[in-house]
JSON list of C-alpha atoms in Angstrom, two decimals:
[
{"chain": "A", "resi": 88, "resn": "MET", "atom": "CA", "xyz": [-106.16, 99.34, 36.75]},
{"chain": "A", "resi": 89, "resn": "THR", "atom": "CA", "xyz": [-102.68, 98.37, 37.92]},
{"chain": "A", "resi": 90, "resn": "ALA", "atom": "CA", "xyz": [-101.27, 101.74, 36.83]},
{"chain": "A", "resi": 91, "resn": "LEU", "atom": "CA", "xyz": [-103.91, 103.52, 38.93]},
{"chain": "A", "resi": 92, "resn": "THR", "atom": "CA", "xyz": [-103.11, 101.31, 41.89]},
{"chain": "A", "resi": 93, "resn": "ASN", "atom": "CA", "xyz": [-99.40, 102.05, 41.47]},
{"chain": "A", "resi": 94, "resn": "HIS", "atom": "CA", "xyz": [-100.19, 105.79, 41.27]},
{"chain": "A", "resi": 95, "resn": "GLY", "atom": "CA", "xyz": [-102.29, 105.48, 44.41]},
{"chain": "A", "resi": 96, "resn": "ILE", "atom": "CA", "xyz": [-99.46, 103.74, 46.22]},
{"chain": "A", "resi": 97, "resn": "ALA", "atom": "CA", "xyz": [-96.98, 106.35, 44.99]},
{"chain": "A", "resi": 98, "resn": "LEU", "atom": "CA", "xyz": [-99.26, 109.19, 46.13]},
{"chain": "A", "resi": 99, "resn": "THR", "atom": "CA", "xyz": [-99.77, 107.53, 49.51]},
{"chain": "A", "resi": 100, "resn": "THR", "atom": "CA", "xyz": [-96.00, 107.16, 49.88]},
{"chain": "A", "resi": 101, "resn": "LEU", "atom": "CA", "xyz": [-95.49, 110.76, 48.79]},
{"chain": "A", "resi": 102, "resn": "GLY", "atom": "CA", "xyz": [-98.16, 111.88, 51.27]},
{"chain": "A", "resi": 103, "resn": "ALA", "atom": "CA", "xyz": [-96.44, 110.00, 54.08]},
{"chain": "A", "resi": 104, "resn": "SER", "atom": "CA", "xyz": [-93.13, 111.58, 53.08]},
{"chain": "A", "resi": 105, "resn": "VAL", "atom": "CA", "xyz": [-94.70, 115.07, 53.04]},
{"chain": "A", "resi": 106, "resn": "ASP", "atom": "CA", "xyz": [-96.28, 114.40, 56.45]},
{"chain": "A", "resi": 107, "resn": "ALA", "atom": "CA", "xyz": [-92.92, 113.31, 57.85]},
{"chain": "A", "resi": 108, "resn": "HIS", "atom": "CA", "xyz": [-91.21, 116.44, 56.49]},
{"chain": "A", "resi": 109, "resn": "SER", "atom": "CA", "xyz": [-94.07, 118.58, 57.78]},
{"chain": "A", "resi": 110, "resn": "ASN", "atom": "CA", "xyz": [-93.69, 117.07, 61.25]},
{"chain": "A", "resi": 111, "resn": "LYS", "atom": "CA", "xyz": [-89.95, 117.77, 61.16]},
{"chain": "A", "resi": 112, "resn": "LEU", "atom": "CA", "xyz": [-90.60, 121.38, 60.11]},
{"chain": "A", "resi": 113, "resn": "VAL", "atom": "CA", "xyz": [-93.14, 121.82, 62.91]},
{"chain": "A", "resi": 114, "resn": "SER", "atom": "CA", "xyz": [-90.64, 120.39, 65.39]},
{"chain": "A", "resi": 115, "resn": "LEU", "atom": "CA", "xyz": [-87.90, 122.67, 64.06]},
{"chain": "A", "resi": 116, "resn": "HIS", "atom": "CA", "xyz": [-90.26, 125.67, 64.18]},
{"chain": "A", "resi": 117, "resn": "LYS", "atom": "CA", "xyz": [-91.13, 124.91, 67.81]},
{"chain": "A", "resi": 118, "resn": "THR", "atom": "CA", "xyz": [-87.43, 124.62, 68.63]},
{"chain": "A", "resi": 119, "resn": "VAL", "atom": "CA", "xyz": [-86.75, 127.98, 66.96]},
{"chain": "A", "resi": 120, "resn": "GLU", "atom": "CA", "xyz": [-89.68, 129.58, 68.81]},
{"chain": "A", "resi": 121, "resn": "ARG", "atom": "CA", "xyz": [-88.32, 128.16, 72.07]},
{"chain": "A", "resi": 122, "resn": "LEU", "atom": "CA", "xyz": [-84.86, 129.56, 71.34]},
{"chain": "A", "resi": 123, "resn": "CYS", "atom": "CA", "xyz": [-85.90, 132.87, 69.76]},
{"chain": "A", "resi": 124, "resn": "PRO", "atom": "CA", "xyz": [-87.81, 134.70, 72.55]},
{"chain": "A", "resi": 125, "resn": "PRO", "atom": "CA", "xyz": [-84.53, 136.20, 73.71]},
{"chain": "A", "resi": 126, "resn": "ILE", "atom": "CA", "xyz": [-84.26, 137.85, 70.27]},
{"chain": "A", "resi": 127, "resn": "HIS", "atom": "CA", "xyz": [-87.62, 139.60, 70.66]},
{"chain": "A", "resi": 128, "resn": "ALA", "atom": "CA", "xyz": [-86.73, 140.60, 74.20]},
{"chain": "A", "resi": 129, "resn": "ALA", "atom": "CA", "xyz": [-83.42, 142.14, 73.13]},
{"chain": "A", "resi": 130, "resn": "ASN", "atom": "CA", "xyz": [-83.13, 145.87, 73.71]},
{"chain": "A", "resi": 131, "resn": "ASN", "atom": "CA", "xyz": [-80.47, 146.54, 71.10]},
{"chain": "A", "resi": 132, "resn": "VAL", "atom": "CA", "xyz": [-78.78, 145.01, 68.08]},
{"chain": "A", "resi": 133, "resn": "SER", "atom": "CA", "xyz": [-75.87, 143.48, 69.97]},
{"chain": "A", "resi": 134, "resn": "GLU", "atom": "CA", "xyz": [-78.22, 141.61, 72.29]},
{"chain": "A", "resi": 135, "resn": "ALA", "atom": "CA", "xyz": [-80.22, 140.43, 69.27]},
{"chain": "A", "resi": 136, "resn": "VAL", "atom": "CA", "xyz": [-77.02, 139.26, 67.56]},
{"chain": "A", "resi": 137, "resn": "LEU", "atom": "CA", "xyz": [-75.98, 137.39, 70.69]},
{"chain": "A", "resi": 138, "resn": "ALA", "atom": "CA", "xyz": [-79.43, 135.81, 70.92]},
{"chain": "A", "resi": 139, "resn": "VAL", "atom": "CA", "xyz": [-79.26, 134.74, 67.24]},
{"chain": "A", "resi": 140, "resn": "ARG", "atom": "CA", "xyz": [-75.79, 133.32, 67.78]},
{"chain": "A", "resi": 141, "resn": "SER", "atom": "CA", "xyz": [-76.93, 131.34, 70.81]},
{"chain": "A", "resi": 142, "resn": "ALA", "atom": "CA", "xyz": [-80.00, 130.11, 68.88]},
{"chain": "A", "resi": 143, "resn": "THR", "atom": "CA", "xyz": [-77.75, 129.10, 65.97]},
{"chain": "A", "resi": 144, "resn": "THR", "atom": "CA", "xyz": [-75.38, 127.31, 68.34]},
{"chain": "A", "resi": 145, "resn": "ALA", "atom": "CA", "xyz": [-78.31, 125.51, 69.97]},
{"chain": "A", "resi": 146, "resn": "LEU", "atom": "CA", "xyz": [-79.65, 124.44, 66.54]},
{"chain": "A", "resi": 147, "resn": "GLU", "atom": "CA", "xyz": [-76.18, 123.27, 65.53]},
{"chain": "A", "resi": 148, "resn": "GLN", "atom": "CA", "xyz": [-75.90, 121.25, 68.74]},
{"chain": "A", "resi": 149, "resn": "LEU", "atom": "CA", "xyz": [-79.33, 119.75, 68.09]},
{"chain": "A", "resi": 150, "resn": "ALA", "atom": "CA", "xyz": [-78.33, 118.84, 64.51]},
{"chain": "A", "resi": 151, "resn": "LEU", "atom": "CA", "xyz": [-75.00, 117.41, 65.71]},
{"chain": "A", "resi": 152, "resn": "GLY", "atom": "CA", "xyz": [-76.85, 115.31, 68.29]},
{"chain": "A", "resi": 153, "resn": "GLU", "atom": "CA", "xyz": [-79.20, 114.00, 65.60]},
{"chain": "A", "resi": 154, "resn": "ILE", "atom": "CA", "xyz": [-76.25, 113.23, 63.31]},
{"chain": "A", "resi": 155, "resn": "ALA", "atom": "CA", "xyz": [-74.42, 111.45, 66.12]},
{"chain": "A", "resi": 156, "resn": "ALA", "atom": "CA", "xyz": [-77.53, 109.36, 66.86]},
{"chain": "A", "resi": 157, "resn": "LYS", "atom": "CA", "xyz": [-77.89, 108.44, 63.19]},
{"chain": "A", "resi": 158, "resn": "ASN", "atom": "CA", "xyz": [-74.17, 107.61, 62.97]},
{"chain": "A", "resi": 159, "resn": "GLU", "atom": "CA", "xyz": [-74.49, 105.37, 66.04]},
{"chain": "A", "resi": 160, "resn": "THR", "atom": "CA", "xyz": [-77.49, 103.62, 64.47]},
{"chain": "A", "resi": 161, "resn": "LEU", "atom": "CA", "xyz": [-75.53, 103.20, 61.26]},
{"chain": "A", "resi": 162, "resn": "ARG", "atom": "CA", "xyz": [-72.54, 101.79, 63.16]},
{"chain": "A", "resi": 163, "resn": "SER", "atom": "CA", "xyz": [-74.69, 99.30, 65.05]},
{"chain": "A", "resi": 164, "resn": "ARG", "atom": "CA", "xyz": [-76.48, 98.20, 61.88]},
{"chain": "A", "resi": 165, "resn": "THR", "atom": "CA", "xyz": [-73.16, 97.88, 60.06]},
{"chain": "A", "resi": 166, "resn": "ALA", "atom": "CA", "xyz": [-71.76, 95.79, 62.91]},
{"chain": "A", "resi": 167, "resn": "ALA", "atom": "CA", "xyz": [-74.87, 93.58, 62.87]},
{"chain": "A", "resi": 168, "resn": "TYR", "atom": "CA", "xyz": [-74.59, 93.20, 59.09]},
{"chain": "A", "resi": 169, "resn": "THR", "atom": "CA", "xyz": [-70.88, 92.34, 59.33]},
{"chain": "A", "resi": 170, "resn": "ALA", "atom": "CA", "xyz": [-71.54, 89.80, 62.09]},
{"chain": "A", "resi": 171, "resn": "GLU", "atom": "CA", "xyz": [-74.35, 88.21, 60.06]},
{"chain": "A", "resi": 172, "resn": "ARG", "atom": "CA", "xyz": [-72.14, 88.14, 56.99]},
{"chain": "A", "resi": 173, "resn": "LYS", "atom": "CA", "xyz": [-69.33, 86.41, 58.90]},
{"chain": "A", "resi": 174, "resn": "LYS", "atom": "CA", "xyz": [-71.82, 83.95, 60.38]},
{"chain": "A", "resi": 175, "resn": "MET", "atom": "CA", "xyz": [-73.20, 83.17, 56.91]},
{"chain": "A", "resi": 176, "resn": "ALA", "atom": "CA", "xyz": [-69.67, 82.76, 55.53]},
{"chain": "A", "resi": 177, "resn": "GLY", "atom": "CA", "xyz": [-68.92, 80.25, 58.29]},
{"chain": "A", "resi": 178, "resn": "GLU", "atom": "CA", "xyz": [-72.15, 78.38, 57.60]},
{"chain": "A", "resi": 179, "resn": "MET", "atom": "CA", "xyz": [-71.40, 78.31, 53.87]},
{"chain": "A", "resi": 180, "resn": "ALA", "atom": "CA", "xyz": [-67.89, 76.97, 54.53]},
{"chain": "A", "resi": 181, "resn": "ALA", "atom": "CA", "xyz": [-69.34, 74.24, 56.76]},
{"chain": "A", "resi": 182, "resn": "PHE", "atom": "CA", "xyz": [-71.96, 73.43, 54.11]},
{"chain": "A", "resi": 183, "resn": "ARG", "atom": "CA", "xyz": [-69.29, 73.21, 51.40]},
{"chain": "A", "resi": 184, "resn": "ALA", "atom": "CA", "xyz": [-67.21, 70.93, 53.63]},
{"chain": "A", "resi": 185, "resn": "ARG", "atom": "CA", "xyz": [-70.23, 68.64, 54.20]},
{"chain": "A", "resi": 186, "resn": "CYS", "atom": "CA", "xyz": [-70.96, 68.61, 50.46]},
{"chain": "A", "resi": 187, "resn": "ASN", "atom": "CA", "xyz": [-67.34, 67.76, 49.62]},
{"chain": "A", "resi": 188, "resn": "GLU", "atom": "CA", "xyz": [-67.34, 64.98, 52.21]},
{"chain": "A", "resi": 189, "resn": "ALA", "atom": "CA", "xyz": [-70.62, 63.55, 50.87]},
{"chain": "A", "resi": 190, "resn": "GLU", "atom": "CA", "xyz": [-69.28, 63.75, 47.32]},
{"chain": "A", "resi": 191, "resn": "SER", "atom": "CA", "xyz": [-66.11, 61.92, 48.36]},
{"chain": "A", "resi": 192, "resn": "VAL", "atom": "CA", "xyz": [-68.13, 59.17, 50.06]},
{"chain": "A", "resi": 193, "resn": "ALA", "atom": "CA", "xyz": [-70.35, 58.86, 46.98]},
{"chain": "A", "resi": 194, "resn": "ARG", "atom": "CA", "xyz": [-67.33, 58.60, 44.68]},
{"chain": "A", "resi": 195, "resn": "THR", "atom": "CA", "xyz": [-65.83, 55.91, 46.92]},
{"chain": "A", "resi": 196, "resn": "GLN", "atom": "CA", "xyz": [-69.08, 53.94, 46.89]},
{"chain": "A", "resi": 197, "resn": "ILE", "atom": "CA", "xyz": [-69.42, 54.25, 43.11]},
{"chain": "A", "resi": 198, "resn": "GLN", "atom": "CA", "xyz": [-65.82, 53.09, 42.65]},
{"chain": "A", "resi": 199, "resn": "ALA", "atom": "CA", "xyz": [-66.46, 50.10, 44.96]},
{"chain": "A", "resi": 200, "resn": "LYS", "atom": "CA", "xyz": [-69.60, 49.17, 42.98]},
{"chain": "A", "resi": 201, "resn": "GLN", "atom": "CA", "xyz": [-67.72, 49.42, 39.70]},
{"chain": "A", "resi": 202, "resn": "ASP", "atom": "CA", "xyz": [-64.95, 47.20, 41.08]},
{"chain": "A", "resi": 203, "resn": "VAL", "atom": "CA", "xyz": [-67.51, 44.60, 42.19]},
{"chain": "A", "resi": 204, "resn": "ILE", "atom": "CA", "xyz": [-69.17, 44.71, 38.76]},
{"chain": "A", "resi": 205, "resn": "ARG", "atom": "CA", "xyz": [-65.82, 44.23, 37.00]},
{"chain": "A", "resi": 206, "resn": "LYS", "atom": "CA", "xyz": [-65.01, 41.31, 39.29]},
{"chain": "A", "resi": 207, "resn": "LEU", "atom": "CA", "xyz": [-68.42, 39.70, 38.66]},
{"chain": "A", "resi": 208, "resn": "VAL", "atom": "CA", "xyz": [-68.07, 40.13, 34.89]},
{"chain": "A", "resi": 209, "resn": "VAL", "atom": "CA", "xyz": [-64.66, 38.42, 34.98]},
{"chain": "A", "resi": 210, "resn": "GLU", "atom": "CA", "xyz": [-66.08, 35.58, 37.10]},
{"chain": "A", "resi": 211, "resn": "ARG", "atom": "CA", "xyz": [-69.07, 35.22, 34.74]},
{"chain": "A", "resi": 212, "resn": "ASP", "atom": "CA", "xyz": [-66.78, 35.01, 31.72]},
{"chain": "A", "resi": 213, "resn": "LYS", "atom": "CA", "xyz": [-64.63, 32.38, 33.47]},
{"chain": "A", "resi": 214, "resn": "ALA", "atom": "CA", "xyz": [-67.73, 30.36, 34.38]},
{"chain": "A", "resi": 215, "resn": "ARG", "atom": "CA", "xyz": [-68.94, 30.47, 30.75]},
{"chain": "A", "resi": 216, "resn": "GLU", "atom": "CA", "xyz": [-65.55, 29.31, 29.49]},
{"chain": "A", "resi": 217, "resn": "GLU", "atom": "CA", "xyz": [-65.47, 26.46, 32.04]},
{"chain": "A", "resi": 218, "resn": "MET", "atom": "CA", "xyz": [-69.03, 25.46, 31.11]},
{"chain": "A", "resi": 219, "resn": "PHE", "atom": "CA", "xyz": [-68.12, 25.52, 27.42]},
{"chain": "A", "resi": 220, "resn": "LYS", "atom": "CA", "xyz": [-65.03, 23.36, 28.06]},
{"chain": "A", "resi": 221, "resn": "THR", "atom": "CA", "xyz": [-67.06, 20.94, 30.18]},
{"chain": "A", "resi": 222, "resn": "LYS", "atom": "CA", "xyz": [-69.71, 20.62, 27.48]},
{"chain": "A", "resi": 223, "resn": "GLU", "atom": "CA", "xyz": [-67.03, 20.08, 24.84]},
{"chain": "A", "resi": 224, "resn": "GLU", "atom": "CA", "xyz": [-65.46, 17.34, 26.97]},
{"chain": "A", "resi": 225, "resn": "LEU", "atom": "CA", "xyz": [-68.88, 15.75, 27.52]},
{"chain": "A", "resi": 226, "resn": "TYR", "atom": "CA", "xyz": [-69.63, 15.95, 23.80]},
{"chain": "A", "resi": 227, "resn": "ALA", "atom": "CA", "xyz": [-66.23, 14.49, 22.93]},
{"chain": "A", "resi": 228, "resn": "ALA", "atom": "CA", "xyz": [-66.75, 11.60, 25.37]},
{"chain": "A", "resi": 229, "resn": "THR", "atom": "CA", "xyz": [-70.39, 10.73, 24.66]},
{"chain": "A", "resi": 230, "resn": "ARG", "atom": "CA", "xyz": [-71.14, 12.40, 21.35]},
{"chain": "A", "resi": 231, "resn": "GLN", "atom": "CA", "xyz": [-74.55, 13.18, 22.81]},
{"chain": "A", "resi": 232, "resn": "LEU", "atom": "CA", "xyz": [-76.02, 16.47, 23.95]},
{"chain": "A", "resi": 233, "resn": "CYS", "atom": "CA", "xyz": [-79.52, 17.79, 24.18]},
{"chain": "A", "resi": 234, "resn": "PRO", "atom": "CA", "xyz": [-80.63, 19.70, 21.06]},
{"chain": "A", "resi": 235, "resn": "ARG", "atom": "CA", "xyz": [-80.43, 23.08, 22.81]},
{"chain": "A", "resi": 236, "resn": "CYS", "atom": "CA", "xyz": [-76.88, 22.45, 24.11]},
{"chain": "A", "resi": 237, "resn": "THR", "atom": "CA", "xyz": [-75.84, 21.18, 20.67]},
{"chain": "A", "resi": 238, "resn": "ARG", "atom": "CA", "xyz": [-77.03, 24.38, 18.99]},
{"chain": "A", "resi": 239, "resn": "LEU", "atom": "CA", "xyz": [-75.36, 26.51, 21.68]},
{"chain": "A", "resi": 240, "resn": "LEU", "atom": "CA", "xyz": [-72.11, 24.57, 21.43]},
{"chain": "A", "resi": 241, "resn": "GLU", "atom": "CA", "xyz": [-72.03, 24.84, 17.63]},
{"chain": "A", "resi": 242, "resn": "SER", "atom": "CA", "xyz": [-72.75, 28.58, 17.72]},
{"chain": "A", "resi": 243, "resn": "GLN", "atom": "CA", "xyz": [-69.97, 29.13, 20.31]},
{"chain": "A", "resi": 244, "resn": "ARG", "atom": "CA", "xyz": [-67.54, 27.08, 18.22]},
{"chain": "A", "resi": 245, "resn": "GLN", "atom": "CA", "xyz": [-68.34, 29.19, 15.17]},
{"chain": "A", "resi": 246, "resn": "GLN", "atom": "CA", "xyz": [-67.83, 32.37, 17.18]},
{"chain": "A", "resi": 247, "resn": "SER", "atom": "CA", "xyz": [-64.51, 31.16, 18.54]},
{"chain": "A", "resi": 248, "resn": "TRP", "atom": "CA", "xyz": [-63.36, 30.18, 15.02]},
{"chain": "A", "resi": 249, "resn": "GLN", "atom": "CA", "xyz": [-64.39, 33.55, 13.60]},
{"chain": "A", "resi": 250, "resn": "SER", "atom": "CA", "xyz": [-62.55, 35.50, 16.29]}
]
């Protein structure tokens, strides 16, 4: 079914193209008819040749005018495309600059967080060591600790001896 639809679309497009060419031929034929009456009215060959030359010149001028119009359209479209391309290049450069700035800010924030984490880890380790020393001093002075602290103290002593 899709192939038939595609064929239908292709035939419709072809028909439109044929119609466009047919319209151009009709227009050209009317132009030739408008320019050619002097040929039929010519009394001799030299007048007919002059009439054909003038008709040819008129057709050439018509074609040159059409070409000039198409060239002007092409120039304007090319200029619009170039302007749009430059505009998009500027927008992309601005976008890249914003992305680079955001990436730099993110890297700075990540670095600051990592520094804070390192600082907190160092402080935590210091606090653990101070707590361990305090508990050892308390144990040495009183020889009494709660069962949980005793187990913790003994396990930390074993770890410190092993390392």
